[in-house]
Short mmCIF file of C-alpha atoms and ligand atoms in Angstrom, two decimals:
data_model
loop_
_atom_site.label_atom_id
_atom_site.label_comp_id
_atom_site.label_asym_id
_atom_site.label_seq_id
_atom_site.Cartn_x
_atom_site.Cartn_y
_atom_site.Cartn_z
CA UNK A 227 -2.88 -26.65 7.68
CA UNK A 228 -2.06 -26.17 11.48
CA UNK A 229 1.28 -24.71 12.26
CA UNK A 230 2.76 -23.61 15.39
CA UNK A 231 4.66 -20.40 15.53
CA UNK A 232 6.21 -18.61 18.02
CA UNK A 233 5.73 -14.51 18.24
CA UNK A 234 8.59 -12.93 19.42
CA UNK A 235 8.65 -10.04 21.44
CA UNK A 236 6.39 -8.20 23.81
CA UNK A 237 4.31 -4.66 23.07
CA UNK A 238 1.45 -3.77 20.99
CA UNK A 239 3.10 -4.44 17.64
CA UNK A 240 3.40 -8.43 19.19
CA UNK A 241 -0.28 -8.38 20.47
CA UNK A 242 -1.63 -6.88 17.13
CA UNK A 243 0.23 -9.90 15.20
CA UNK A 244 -1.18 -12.72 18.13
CA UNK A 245 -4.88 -11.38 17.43
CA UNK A 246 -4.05 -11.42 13.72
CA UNK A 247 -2.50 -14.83 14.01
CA UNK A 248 -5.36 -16.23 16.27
CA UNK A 249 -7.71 -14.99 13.13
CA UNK A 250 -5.70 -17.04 11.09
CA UNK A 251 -7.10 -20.72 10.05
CA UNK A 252 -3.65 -21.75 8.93
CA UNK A 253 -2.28 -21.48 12.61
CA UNK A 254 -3.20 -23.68 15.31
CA UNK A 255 -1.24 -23.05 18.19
CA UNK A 256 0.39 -19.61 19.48
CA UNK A 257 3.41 -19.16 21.73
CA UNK A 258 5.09 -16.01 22.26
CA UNK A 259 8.23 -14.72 24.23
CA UNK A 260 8.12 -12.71 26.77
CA UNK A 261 5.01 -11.32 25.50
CA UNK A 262 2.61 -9.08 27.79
CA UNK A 263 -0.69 -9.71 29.91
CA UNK A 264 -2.04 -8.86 26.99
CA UNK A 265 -0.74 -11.32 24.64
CA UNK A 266 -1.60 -14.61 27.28
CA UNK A 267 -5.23 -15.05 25.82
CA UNK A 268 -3.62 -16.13 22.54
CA UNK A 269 -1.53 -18.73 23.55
CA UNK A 270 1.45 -19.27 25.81
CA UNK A 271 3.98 -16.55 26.85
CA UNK A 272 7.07 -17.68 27.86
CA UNK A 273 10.20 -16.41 29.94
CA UNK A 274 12.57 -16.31 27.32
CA UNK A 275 14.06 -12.50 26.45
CA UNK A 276 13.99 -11.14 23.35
CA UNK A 277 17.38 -10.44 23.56
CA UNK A 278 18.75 -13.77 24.18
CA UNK A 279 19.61 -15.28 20.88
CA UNK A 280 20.36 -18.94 21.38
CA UNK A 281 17.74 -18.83 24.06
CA UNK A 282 15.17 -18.31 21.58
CA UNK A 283 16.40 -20.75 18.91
CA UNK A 284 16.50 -23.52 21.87
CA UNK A 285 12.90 -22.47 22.41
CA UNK A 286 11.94 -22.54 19.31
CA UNK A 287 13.41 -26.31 18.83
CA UNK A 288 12.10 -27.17 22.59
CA UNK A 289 8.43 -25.93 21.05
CA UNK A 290 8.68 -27.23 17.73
CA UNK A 291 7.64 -24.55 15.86
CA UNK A 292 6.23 -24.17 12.01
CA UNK A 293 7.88 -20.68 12.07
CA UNK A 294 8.99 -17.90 14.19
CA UNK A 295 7.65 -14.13 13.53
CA UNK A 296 10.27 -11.31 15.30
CA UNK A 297 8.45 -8.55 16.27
CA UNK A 298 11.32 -5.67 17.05
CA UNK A 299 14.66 -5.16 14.96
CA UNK A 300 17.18 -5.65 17.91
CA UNK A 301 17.46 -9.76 17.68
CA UNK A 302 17.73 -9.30 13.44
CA UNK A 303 20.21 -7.30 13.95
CA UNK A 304 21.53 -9.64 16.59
CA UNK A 305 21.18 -12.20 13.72
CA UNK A 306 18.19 -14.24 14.76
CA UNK A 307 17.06 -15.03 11.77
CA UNK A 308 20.50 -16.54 10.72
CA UNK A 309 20.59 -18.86 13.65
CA UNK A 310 16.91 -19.50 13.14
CA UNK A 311 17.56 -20.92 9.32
CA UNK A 312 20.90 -22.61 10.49
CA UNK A 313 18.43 -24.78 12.39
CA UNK A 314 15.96 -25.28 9.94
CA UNK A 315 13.58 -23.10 11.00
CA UNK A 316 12.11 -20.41 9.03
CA UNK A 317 11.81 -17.02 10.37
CA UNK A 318 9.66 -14.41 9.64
CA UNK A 319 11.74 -11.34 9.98
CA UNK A 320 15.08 -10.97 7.64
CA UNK A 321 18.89 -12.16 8.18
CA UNK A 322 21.49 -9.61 9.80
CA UNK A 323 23.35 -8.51 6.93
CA UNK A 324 19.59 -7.01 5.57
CA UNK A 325 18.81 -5.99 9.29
CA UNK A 326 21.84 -3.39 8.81
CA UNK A 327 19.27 -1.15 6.96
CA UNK A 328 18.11 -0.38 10.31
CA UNK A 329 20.88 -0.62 12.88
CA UNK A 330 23.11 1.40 10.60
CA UNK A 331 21.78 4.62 9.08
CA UNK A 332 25.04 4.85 6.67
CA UNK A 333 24.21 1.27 5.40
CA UNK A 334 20.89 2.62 4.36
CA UNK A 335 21.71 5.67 2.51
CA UNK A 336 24.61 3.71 0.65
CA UNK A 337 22.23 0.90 -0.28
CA UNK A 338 19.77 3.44 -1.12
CA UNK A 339 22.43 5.28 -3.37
CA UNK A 340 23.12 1.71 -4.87
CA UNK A 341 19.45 0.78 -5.82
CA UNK A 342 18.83 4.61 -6.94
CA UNK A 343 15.78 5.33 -4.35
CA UNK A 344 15.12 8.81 -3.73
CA UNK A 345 16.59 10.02 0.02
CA UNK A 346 17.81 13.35 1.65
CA UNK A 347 21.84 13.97 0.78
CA UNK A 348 23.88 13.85 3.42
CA UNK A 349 27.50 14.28 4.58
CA UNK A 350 29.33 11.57 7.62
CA UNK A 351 31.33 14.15 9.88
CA UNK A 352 34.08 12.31 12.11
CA UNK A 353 36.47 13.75 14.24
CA UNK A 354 38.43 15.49 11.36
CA UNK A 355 36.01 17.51 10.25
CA UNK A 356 35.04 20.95 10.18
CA UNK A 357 31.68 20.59 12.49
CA UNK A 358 30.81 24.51 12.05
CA UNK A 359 31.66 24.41 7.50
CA UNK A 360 29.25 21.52 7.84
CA UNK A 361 26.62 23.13 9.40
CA UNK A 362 27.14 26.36 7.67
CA UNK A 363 26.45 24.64 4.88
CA UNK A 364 23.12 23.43 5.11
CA UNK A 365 21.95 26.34 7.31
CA UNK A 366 18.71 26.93 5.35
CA UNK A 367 17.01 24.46 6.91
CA UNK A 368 17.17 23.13 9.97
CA UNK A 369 19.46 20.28 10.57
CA UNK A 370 18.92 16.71 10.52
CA UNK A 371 21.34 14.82 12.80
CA UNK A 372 21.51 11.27 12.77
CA UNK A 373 23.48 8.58 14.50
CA UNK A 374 24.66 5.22 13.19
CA UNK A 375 23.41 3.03 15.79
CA UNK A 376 20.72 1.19 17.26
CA UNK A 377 18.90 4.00 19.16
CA UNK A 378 15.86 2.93 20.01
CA UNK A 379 14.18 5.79 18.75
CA UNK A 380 16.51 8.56 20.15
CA UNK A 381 19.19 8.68 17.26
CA UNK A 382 17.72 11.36 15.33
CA UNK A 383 17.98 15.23 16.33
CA UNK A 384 15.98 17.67 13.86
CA UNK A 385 16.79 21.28 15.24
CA UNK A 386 17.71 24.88 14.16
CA UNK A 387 19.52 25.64 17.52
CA UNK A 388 22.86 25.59 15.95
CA UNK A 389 24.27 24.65 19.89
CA UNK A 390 21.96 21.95 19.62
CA UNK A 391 23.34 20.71 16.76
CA UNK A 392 26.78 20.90 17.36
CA UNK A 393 26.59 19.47 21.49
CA UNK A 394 24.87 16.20 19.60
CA UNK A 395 26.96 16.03 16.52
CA UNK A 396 30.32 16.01 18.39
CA UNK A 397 29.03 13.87 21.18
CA UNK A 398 27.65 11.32 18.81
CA UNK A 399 31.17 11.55 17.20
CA UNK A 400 32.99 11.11 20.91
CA UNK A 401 30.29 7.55 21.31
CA UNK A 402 30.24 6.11 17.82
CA UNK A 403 33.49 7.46 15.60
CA UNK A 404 30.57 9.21 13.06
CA UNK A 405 28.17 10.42 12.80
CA UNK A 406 24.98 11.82 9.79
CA UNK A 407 24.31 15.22 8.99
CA UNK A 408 21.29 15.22 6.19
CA UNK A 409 19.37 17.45 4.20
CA UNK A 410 16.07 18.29 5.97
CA UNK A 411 13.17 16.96 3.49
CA UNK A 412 10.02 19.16 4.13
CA UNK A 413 6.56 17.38 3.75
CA UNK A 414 4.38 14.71 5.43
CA UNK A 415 5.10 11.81 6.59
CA UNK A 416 3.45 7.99 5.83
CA UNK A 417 4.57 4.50 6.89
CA UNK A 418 4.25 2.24 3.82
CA UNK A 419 5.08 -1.62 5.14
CA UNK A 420 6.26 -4.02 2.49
CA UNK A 421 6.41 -8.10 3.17
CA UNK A 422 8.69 -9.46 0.90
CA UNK A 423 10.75 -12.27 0.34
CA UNK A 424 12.83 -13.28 -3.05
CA UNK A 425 9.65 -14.47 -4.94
CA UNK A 426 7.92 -10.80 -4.92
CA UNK A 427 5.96 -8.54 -2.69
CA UNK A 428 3.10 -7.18 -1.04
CA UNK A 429 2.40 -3.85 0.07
CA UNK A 430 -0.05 -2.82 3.05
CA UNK A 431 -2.05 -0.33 3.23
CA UNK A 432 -0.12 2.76 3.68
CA UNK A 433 -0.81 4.54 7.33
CA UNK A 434 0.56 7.88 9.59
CA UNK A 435 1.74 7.48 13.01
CA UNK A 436 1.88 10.61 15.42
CA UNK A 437 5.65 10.47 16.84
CA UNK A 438 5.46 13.46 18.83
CA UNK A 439 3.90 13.42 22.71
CA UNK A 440 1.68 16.03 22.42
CA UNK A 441 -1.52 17.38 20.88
CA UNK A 442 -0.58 19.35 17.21
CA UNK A 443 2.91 17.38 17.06
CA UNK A 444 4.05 18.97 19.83
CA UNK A 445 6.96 17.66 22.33
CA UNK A 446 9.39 15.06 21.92
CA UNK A 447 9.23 12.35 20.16
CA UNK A 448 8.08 8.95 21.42
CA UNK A 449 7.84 5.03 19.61
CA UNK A 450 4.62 6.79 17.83
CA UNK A 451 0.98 7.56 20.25
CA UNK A 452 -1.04 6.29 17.47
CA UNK A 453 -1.87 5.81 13.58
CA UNK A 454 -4.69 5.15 11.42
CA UNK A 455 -4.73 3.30 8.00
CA UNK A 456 -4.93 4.29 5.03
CA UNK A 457 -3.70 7.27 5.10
CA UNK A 458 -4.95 9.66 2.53
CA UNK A 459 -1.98 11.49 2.27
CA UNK A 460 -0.28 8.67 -0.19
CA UNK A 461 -2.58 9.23 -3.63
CA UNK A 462 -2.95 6.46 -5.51
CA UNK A 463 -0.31 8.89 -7.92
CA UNK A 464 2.25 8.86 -4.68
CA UNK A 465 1.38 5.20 -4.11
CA UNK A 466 2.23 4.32 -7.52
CA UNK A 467 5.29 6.87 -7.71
CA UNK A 468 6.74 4.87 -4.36
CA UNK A 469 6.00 1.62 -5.57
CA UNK A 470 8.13 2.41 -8.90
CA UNK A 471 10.92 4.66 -7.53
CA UNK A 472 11.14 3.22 -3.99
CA UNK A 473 9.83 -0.65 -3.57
CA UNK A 474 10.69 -2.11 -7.10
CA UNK A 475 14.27 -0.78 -7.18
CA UNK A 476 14.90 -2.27 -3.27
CA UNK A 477 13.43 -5.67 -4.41
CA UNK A 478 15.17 -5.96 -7.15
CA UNK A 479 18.69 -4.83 -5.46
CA UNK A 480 17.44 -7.46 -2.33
CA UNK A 481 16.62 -10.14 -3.92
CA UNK A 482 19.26 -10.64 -6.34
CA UNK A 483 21.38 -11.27 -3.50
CA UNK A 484 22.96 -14.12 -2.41
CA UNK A 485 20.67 -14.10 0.83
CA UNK A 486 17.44 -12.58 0.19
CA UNK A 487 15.20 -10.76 2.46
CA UNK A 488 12.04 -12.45 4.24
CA UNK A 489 10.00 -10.67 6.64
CA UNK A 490 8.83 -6.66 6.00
CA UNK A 491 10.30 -3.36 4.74
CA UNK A 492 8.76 -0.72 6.53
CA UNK A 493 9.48 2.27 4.70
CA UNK A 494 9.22 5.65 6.44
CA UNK A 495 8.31 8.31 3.77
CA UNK A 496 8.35 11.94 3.23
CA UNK A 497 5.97 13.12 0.94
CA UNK A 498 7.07 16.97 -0.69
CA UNK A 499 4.83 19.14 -1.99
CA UNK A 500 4.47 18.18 -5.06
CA UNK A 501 3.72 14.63 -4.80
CA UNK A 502 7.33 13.14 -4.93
CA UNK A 503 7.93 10.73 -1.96
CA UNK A 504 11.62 10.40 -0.50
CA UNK A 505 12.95 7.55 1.94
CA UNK A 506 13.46 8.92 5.67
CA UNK A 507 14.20 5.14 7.24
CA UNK A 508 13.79 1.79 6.70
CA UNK A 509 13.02 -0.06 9.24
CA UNK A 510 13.25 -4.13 9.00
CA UNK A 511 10.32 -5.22 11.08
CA UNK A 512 6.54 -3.91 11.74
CA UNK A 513 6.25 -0.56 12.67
CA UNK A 514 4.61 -0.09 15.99
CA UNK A 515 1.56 1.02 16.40
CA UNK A 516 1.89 0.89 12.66
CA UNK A 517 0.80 -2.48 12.72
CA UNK A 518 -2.14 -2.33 14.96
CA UNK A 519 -3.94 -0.61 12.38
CA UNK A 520 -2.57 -2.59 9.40
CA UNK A 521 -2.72 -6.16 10.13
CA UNK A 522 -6.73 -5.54 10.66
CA UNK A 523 -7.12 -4.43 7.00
CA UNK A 524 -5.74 -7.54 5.43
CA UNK A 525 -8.58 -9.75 4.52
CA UNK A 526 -7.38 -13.28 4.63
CA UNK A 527 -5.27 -15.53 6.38
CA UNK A 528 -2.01 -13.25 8.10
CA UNK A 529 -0.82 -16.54 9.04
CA UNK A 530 -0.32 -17.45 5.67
CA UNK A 531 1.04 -14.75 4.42
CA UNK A 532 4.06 -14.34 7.05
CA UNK A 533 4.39 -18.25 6.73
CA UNK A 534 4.86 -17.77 3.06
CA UNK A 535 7.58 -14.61 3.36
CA UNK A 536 9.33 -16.67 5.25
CA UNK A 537 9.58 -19.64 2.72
CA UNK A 538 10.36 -17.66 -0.31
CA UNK A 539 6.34 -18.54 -1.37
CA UNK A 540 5.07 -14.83 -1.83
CA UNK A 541 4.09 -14.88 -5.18
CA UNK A 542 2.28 -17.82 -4.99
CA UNK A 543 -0.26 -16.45 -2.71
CA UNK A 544 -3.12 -13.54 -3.38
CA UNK A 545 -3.56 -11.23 -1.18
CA UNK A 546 -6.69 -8.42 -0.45
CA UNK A 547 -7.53 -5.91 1.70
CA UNK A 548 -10.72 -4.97 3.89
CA UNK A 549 -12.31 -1.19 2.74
CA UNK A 550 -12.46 -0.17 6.00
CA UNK A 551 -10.38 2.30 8.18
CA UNK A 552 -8.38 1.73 11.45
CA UNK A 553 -7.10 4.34 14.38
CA UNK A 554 -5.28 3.14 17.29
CA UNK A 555 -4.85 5.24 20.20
CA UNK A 556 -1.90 4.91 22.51
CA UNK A 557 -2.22 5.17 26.31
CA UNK A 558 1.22 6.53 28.19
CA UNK A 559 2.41 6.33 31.83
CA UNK A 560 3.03 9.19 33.71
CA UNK A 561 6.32 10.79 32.24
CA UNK A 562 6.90 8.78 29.00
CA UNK A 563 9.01 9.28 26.78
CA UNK A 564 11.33 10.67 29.26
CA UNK A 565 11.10 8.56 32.61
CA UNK A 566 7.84 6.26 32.72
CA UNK A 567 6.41 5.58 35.74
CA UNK A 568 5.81 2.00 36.35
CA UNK A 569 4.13 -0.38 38.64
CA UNK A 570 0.55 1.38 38.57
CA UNK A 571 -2.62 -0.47 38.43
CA UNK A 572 -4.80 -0.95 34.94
CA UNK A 573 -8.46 -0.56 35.32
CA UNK A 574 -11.38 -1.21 32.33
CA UNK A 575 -9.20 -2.84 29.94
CA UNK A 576 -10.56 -6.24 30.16
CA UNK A 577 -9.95 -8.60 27.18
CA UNK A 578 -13.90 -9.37 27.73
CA UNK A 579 -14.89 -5.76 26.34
CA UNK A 580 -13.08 -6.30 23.40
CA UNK A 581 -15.46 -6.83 19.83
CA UNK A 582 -14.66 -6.92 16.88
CA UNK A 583 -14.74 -3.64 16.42
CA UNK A 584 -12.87 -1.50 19.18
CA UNK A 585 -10.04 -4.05 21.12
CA UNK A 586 -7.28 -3.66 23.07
CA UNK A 587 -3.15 -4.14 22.54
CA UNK A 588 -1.42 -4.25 25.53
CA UNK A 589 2.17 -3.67 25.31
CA UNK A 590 3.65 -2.23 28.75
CA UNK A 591 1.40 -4.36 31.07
CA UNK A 592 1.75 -7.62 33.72
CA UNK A 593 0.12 -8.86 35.76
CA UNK A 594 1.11 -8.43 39.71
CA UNK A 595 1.30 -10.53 42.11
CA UNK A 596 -2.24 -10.18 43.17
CA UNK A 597 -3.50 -10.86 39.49
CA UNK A 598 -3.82 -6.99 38.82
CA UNK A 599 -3.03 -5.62 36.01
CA UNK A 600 -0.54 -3.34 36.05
CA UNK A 601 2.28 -1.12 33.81
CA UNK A 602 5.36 -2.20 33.30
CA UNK A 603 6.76 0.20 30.43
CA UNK A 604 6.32 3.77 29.16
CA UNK A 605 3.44 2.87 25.72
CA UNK A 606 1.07 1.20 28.18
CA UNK A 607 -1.65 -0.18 26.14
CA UNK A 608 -3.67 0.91 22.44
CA UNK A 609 -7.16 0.97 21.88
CA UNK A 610 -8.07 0.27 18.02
CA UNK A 611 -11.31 0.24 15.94
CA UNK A 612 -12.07 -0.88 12.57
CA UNK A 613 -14.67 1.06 10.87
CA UNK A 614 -16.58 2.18 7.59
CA UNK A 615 -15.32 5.50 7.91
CA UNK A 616 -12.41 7.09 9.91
CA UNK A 617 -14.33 9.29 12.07
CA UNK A 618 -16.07 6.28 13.08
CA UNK A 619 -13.07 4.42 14.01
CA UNK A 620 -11.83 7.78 15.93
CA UNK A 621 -15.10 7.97 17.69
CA UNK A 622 -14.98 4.05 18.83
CA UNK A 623 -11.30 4.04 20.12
CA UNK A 624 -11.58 7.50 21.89
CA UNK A 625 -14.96 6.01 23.32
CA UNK A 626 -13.35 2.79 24.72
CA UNK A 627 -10.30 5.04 25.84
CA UNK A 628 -12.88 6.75 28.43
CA UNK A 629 -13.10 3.64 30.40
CA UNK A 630 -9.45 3.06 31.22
CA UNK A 631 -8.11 4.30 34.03
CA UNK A 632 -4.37 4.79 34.70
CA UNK A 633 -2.78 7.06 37.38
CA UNK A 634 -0.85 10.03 35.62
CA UNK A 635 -1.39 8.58 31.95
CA UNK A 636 -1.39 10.20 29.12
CA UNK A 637 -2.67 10.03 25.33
CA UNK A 638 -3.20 12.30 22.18
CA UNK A 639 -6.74 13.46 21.90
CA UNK A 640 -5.78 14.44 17.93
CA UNK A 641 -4.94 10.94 16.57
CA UNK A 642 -5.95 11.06 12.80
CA UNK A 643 -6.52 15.02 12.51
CA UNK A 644 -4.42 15.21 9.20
CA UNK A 645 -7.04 12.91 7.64
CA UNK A 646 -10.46 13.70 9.63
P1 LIG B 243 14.29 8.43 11.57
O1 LIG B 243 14.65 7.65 12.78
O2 LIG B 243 15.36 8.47 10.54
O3 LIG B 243 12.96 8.06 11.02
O4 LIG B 243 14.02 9.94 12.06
C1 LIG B 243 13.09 10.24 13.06
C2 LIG B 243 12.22 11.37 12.63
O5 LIG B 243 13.01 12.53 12.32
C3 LIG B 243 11.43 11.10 11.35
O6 LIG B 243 10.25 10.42 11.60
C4 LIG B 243 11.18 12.50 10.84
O7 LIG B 243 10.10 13.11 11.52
C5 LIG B 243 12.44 13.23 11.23
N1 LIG B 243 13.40 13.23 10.11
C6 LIG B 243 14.34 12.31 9.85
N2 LIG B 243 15.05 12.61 8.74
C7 LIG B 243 14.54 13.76 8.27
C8 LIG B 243 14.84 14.60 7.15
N3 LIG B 243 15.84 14.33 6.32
N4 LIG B 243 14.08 15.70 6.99
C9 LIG B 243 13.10 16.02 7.84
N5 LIG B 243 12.77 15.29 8.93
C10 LIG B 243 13.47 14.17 9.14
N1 LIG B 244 6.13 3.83 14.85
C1 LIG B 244 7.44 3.96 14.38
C2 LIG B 244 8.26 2.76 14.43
O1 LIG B 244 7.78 1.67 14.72
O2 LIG B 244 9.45 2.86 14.17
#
């Protein structure tokens, strides 16, 4: 086999799958759009946005791709995939009406409530209700407040400031008509990622990303400033509890539909203390940097397997996994999350330092002008290793991380603490 697929999209997440792709004997050539200067040794980036729908199906026909893989959830919920098949072109990454369990929180919990899957209760508060009953209500913990939307991270408000809580509930009401209030669900958190089509599944190897900015989960949160897989946290008891009460009961409500979904199911979990795990989010795409330290435990052909998701050929294909541990460790720009500062030159990350066991995703990177590289977005870059051990893998990527130098950036020195 030598297919051609296009990547689409442009951070780590999209340089994790190019390197994973590149691995892959079943792929011959790589393009991917926009991409990052990161993403260029694997094949071709081109100028097309992520954003721009029929752009992408054009260049996808122009290219005469195998198969596309979408990398972020925007353009499947912008129904990229749809347009994608319409052509005859199978995507990687499912159809808009299954995208809706990410751009639409309420979707979620009602499909959740239809396919019986454990998640927080919740009440949707509009402009006739009682804001101050609501929250008086689930005043024992603190308040989870969630919007409807697309957010790009920045939907969800946790808080026990009860002004807090009411400035964002009634402002999210005055933007969107709605908006979530949920039952705060103590515990840890894990990212299980599920690639599935309507032949069966797959899961990966469970991992933990660190959302917040700072050291000890401190600060607000970001798109995640690293992970590490496994992650210890989901037993083989919770593994087996999610995979019954959680991943059966969405395949089986998903693919007995009339469209079923092709691509991956990352679900975001909250473990409780006593072992029972509980939906937080889906999201319909890789998580990122999820996925830099998940894609590197699959042993075989990655190619293959997205190929097959998005033909409906799952269960005809085996799939194992490496016994080793990953960490990735995200490098920030000078005030991310809230205002990045861009533009700044990149020294010591050269692709020609990378091994096999400590490498390099770029994601907020280009090149200038001059050939430098430079940033061009808040999650600059993430340095991963692959080890025999976790510490190991720490040790490597913090190592590597030393060499790097950035004006102003920033990175969590903690990155796998729960589990070292
Ligand atoms: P979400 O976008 O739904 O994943 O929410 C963002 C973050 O808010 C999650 O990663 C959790 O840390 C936190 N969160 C969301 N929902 C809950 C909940 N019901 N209970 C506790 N924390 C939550
Ligand atoms: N790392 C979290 C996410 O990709 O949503």
């Amino acid at each position: 086999m030598s297919r051609t697929v296009l990547v689409v999209g442009g951070g780590g997440r999209e340089h994790a799958l190019c390197l994973a792709l590149s691995f892959s004997a079943s792929i011959d050539k790589i393009h991917i759009t926009p991409g990052n200067a990161g993403t260029q040794y694997f094949g071709t980036n081109h100028d097309v946005s992520a954003s721009d729908i029929l752009g992408l199906v054009q260049l996808s026909k122009e290219l005469d791709v195998d198969f596309v893989v979408v990398g972020p959830e925007a353009p499947l919920c912008d129904g990229l995939a749809d347009q994608l098949l319409q052509a005859g072109i199978p995507c990687f990454g499912p159809q808009q009406v299954h995208a809706e369990l990410e751009g639409s929180k309420l979707f979620a919990k009602k499909t959740m409530d239809a396919a019986g899957v454990p998640t927080a209760d919740y009440d949707v508060l509009d402009a006739s209700s009682n804001i101050d009953a609501c929250l008086d209500a689930r005043s024992q913990e603190p308040w989870v407040i969630k919007r409807d939307v697309l957010a790009g991270g920045k939907g969800v408000v946790v808080t026990s400031v009860r002004a807090e809580a009411v400035a964002f509930i009634q402002q999210s009401i005055e933007t969107d008509g709605h908006v979530l209030l949920e039952r705060f669900l103590p515990g840890e958190e894990a990212s299980m990622l599920v690639v599935m089509d309507k032949s069966g599944y797959v899961c990966l190897p469970p991992s933990q990303d660190h959302k917040r900015v700072f050291d000890e989960d401190k600060g607000p949160n970001t798109g995640g400033m690293g992970a590490y897989c496994p992650a210890p946290v989901v037993t083989e008891g919770i593994h087996r509890k999610t995979i019954e009460r959680i991943v059966e009961p969405m395949f089986s409500h998903l693919s007995s539909m009339d469209l079923p979904y092709r691509g991956v199911l990352y679900v975001g979990l909250m473990i409780d203390e006593h072992g029972d795990p509980y939906v937080v989010e889906f999201n319909v795409r890789f998580g990122d940097p999820e996925c830099q330290v998940t894609l590197p435990l699959i042993d075989g052909d990655v190619g293959e397997l997205l190929y097959s998701a998005a033909k409906d050929q799952l269960s005809a294909i085996e799939v194992s996994f490496h016994s080793q541990h990953a960490l990735t460790v995200v490098l920030a720009s000078e005030g991310y999350p809230q205002s990045a500062i861009k533009g700044r030159i990149i020294s010591g990350a050269e692709h020609g330092n990378d091994t096999h066991e400590t490498w390099i995703s770029h994601a907020g990177t280009m090149r200038d002008e001059e050939g430098n590289l430079v940033s061009s977005g808040g999650r600059v870059l993430s340095v991963t290793s692959i080890a025999e051990t976790l510490q190991k893998a720490h040790d490597l990527s913090y190592q590597r991380l030393q060499h790097i130098r950035l004006e102003g950036s920033h990175h969590r020195t903690d990155i796998g603490h729960r589990a070292l």
